[in-house]
Every structure is written in structure tokens, then in C-alpha cells.
Amino acid sequence: MSTKAVRLFRKLDGLFAVYKPQGVHWKLVRDNIESHLLKELNSCPPPPPRLTVQFQLLTSGENRSSTDLILSPSMVPSLADHPQVTGPQFHKVHVGIGHRLDAFSSGVLVLGLGKANGLLEHLCKSHVTRDYTLEGEFGKATDDFCHTGRVVEKTTYDHVTQDKLERVLAMMQGANQKALIMYSQVDLQTQEAYELALKGLLYPHGKSPPILTGLRCIHFNPPHFTLEVQCVNETQNYLRKLIHEVGLELRTSAVCSGVRRTRDGPFKVENALTRQQWTTDNIIQAIAHFRSTKRKIRKSGIYRQTAAQSNTSIQEQKSKGHDDAQNFSCDTMVGRESAEKRDEESMMKRVDEKNSSNCSTVLN
């Protein structure tokens, strides 16, 4: 018969997300959750002690001088099962860590318990996108791209406008889109590549540098501004350097004043547990919510396998002499040329009509 502590421990098997505050190391967050879980598991009432048979020696009641002994059996609890003898029932609860956050950053931090640590490893190796909110400040540069670092330069920023900032962000996003296509190792002349790109399922294949899949400005109030970033294979130091590069492109300087992760794959900031919610009951509820998102992780893995398989099949077809992909690209180019020719003819027709109408107006 399992006890309440054992039943709770069996439920602690899955992934969940917590909100890591700024200025706290991720190891401290993990250790704090482990201590909370151990304290609550060991605070459950212990199982009842086992009863053992003990024989007591009693003298005969009829004759006190008699040497006959009487054995009286009785059931007594075994002291070997006493909590002061056995100690706490649980000594260690292993909490796995996902994509880490440094002490300067805050936001969603994915943790794993039990057998789900294997799935946590799969989540770390998979190329899931993560969303960040970056806060920047124009006018100065530091040695570590952070507003708390040593100031090495001060510049003016009066010439910076929101339109200029958005143009720079669009240029950076375009360069990263080209890198994403290059590292995805998918033949762009195929229908499969077009469908994957249309659904946003292009991922870098194997190891790749940090790639931005989305970049836009959501707040602009000089010298302060806020960017929303979607990226793959990033580090927090890379994101802080990104703010510095934005300042250089705008002919000024900028530092990062905050990095906040709002999404890590299927885990969003709305579902992350705050410090007051790091209890056993809340963690079990978060794990139950994760089971509904588990299919999304597997689905994303299937999509990546499909892209890799399609790329392999295309290479095999080319080696065998099949030119279907080339024919498709030729047909596409012919269709584009005919469409451009039709657009040019229609535009010339509109120009002729406009000129004739102007001439008639002048004659009148």
C-alpha cells in the first residue's frame, strides 16, 4: 500500500516552466525548487509502523514462589520503522534544467522531473524558436553591452527615428532569413521546400550560429526602446550584442538594459510558475498542462524529420537522373516571365489611355 508521499512523488514526472527573476542564478532556482519538493514530500505523514510479536515473561500468579514462567504474546510497533531511526523518506529529487538563463536575464525557464529529463534533453537539442523582449538604451556603450558595465563611449542619438530603426531591423532580419535558408539544407527549387517555408517549418539542420527568425520594435521612446525577437540557437550575450549592433547601424551607440524570455518552444510566460507558486500541487498541475503540449514537441520533431527526408529524397533523385525539380523550376520561371509580360502590357495600356484622355482635355 503506497503512502501519500509516494503517490505525490509518482506524479512528479514531466516538464514544467517557472519564471526566473532577474538577478538570480538558474542554479539557485533549481536548488530552491528541489528543497521545496523535498520538504513537502517528507512532511507527509509517515506510513504506520509494522507490528511485531513480542513475548513477555510473567511469573505464575497462584504461587509467587513458583519458578514456572508464563509467556504472554503481544503486538508492539517496530522501532526500526520509526522516523527518528530511518530518517527522511526522500533524500534527493532530481530537477533537470532546459535552455538556461544567465543571472542578468529573466523569464521562462523549463525544468524537468523524473523520466521527463530525457524529453528535456530532446527539447534542448531540437531547434525550437524562443521569444525574447529586449530593452535598449541609446547614447552610451559599455564593455559587456549591458547598462551595468563600464562605460567606454557616449554618443548623441537625436538623429535616430523610429522609421530608421525599423529599416535597420528589417535589414538584419533579411540577412538572418538568408542564413536560415542556407543552414536548413533544403533544395529551394522543390515544392516541399516551398510548402515548408510557407508554413514556417524551415529549421537549421545540425549545428548553426544564432539565427533571428523575427525582429520588430514594439516600443520607441528615445533614448529607450524595446524589441521583440524570435530566434534559434541564441545566447543571452548574443542578444545583448544585438542591441549594440543596432546602435552601430544607426550611427550611435546602445546598451541592453533587460533581457526577458517570453516563450521557450511550447512553454509561454502565461503558464510559468512564479516564486510563490513553487509548491508540489502547483507543479503537478503544471506538469498535467504540459502533457497537452507534449504532442506539439513531437509534431515539431516530425516536421524536421520530414524536411530532412525530403531533402535526402531530392538528392537521390538527382543522382539517378530525375529532373523533376529542374522542370518545376523552369515552369515556375516561365510562368513568372509570362505574368511580368502581362503586367507590362496592361501598364502600357493604362498609360496610353491616360495620355489620350489628357490630349482630349487639352483640345477641348
Coordinates of C-alpha atoms in Angstrom, one line a residue, residues 127-131 203 213 230-232 263-266:
H127 CA 15.6 23.7 -32.9
V128 CA 12.6 25.3 -31.3
T129 CA 12.2 29.0 -31.5
R130 CA 12.3 31.2 -28.4
D131 CA 10.8 34.6 -28.0
Y203 CA 14.8 24.9 -39.3
T213 CA 13.5 34.4 -37.3
Q230 CA 12.2 35.3 -32.2
C231 CA 15.4 33.3 -32.5
V232 CA 17.1 29.9 -32.7
R263 CA 8.4 31.8 -24.8
D264 CA 10.5 28.6 -25.0
G265 CA 9.0 26.3 -27.6
P266 CA 5.5 25.4 -26.4

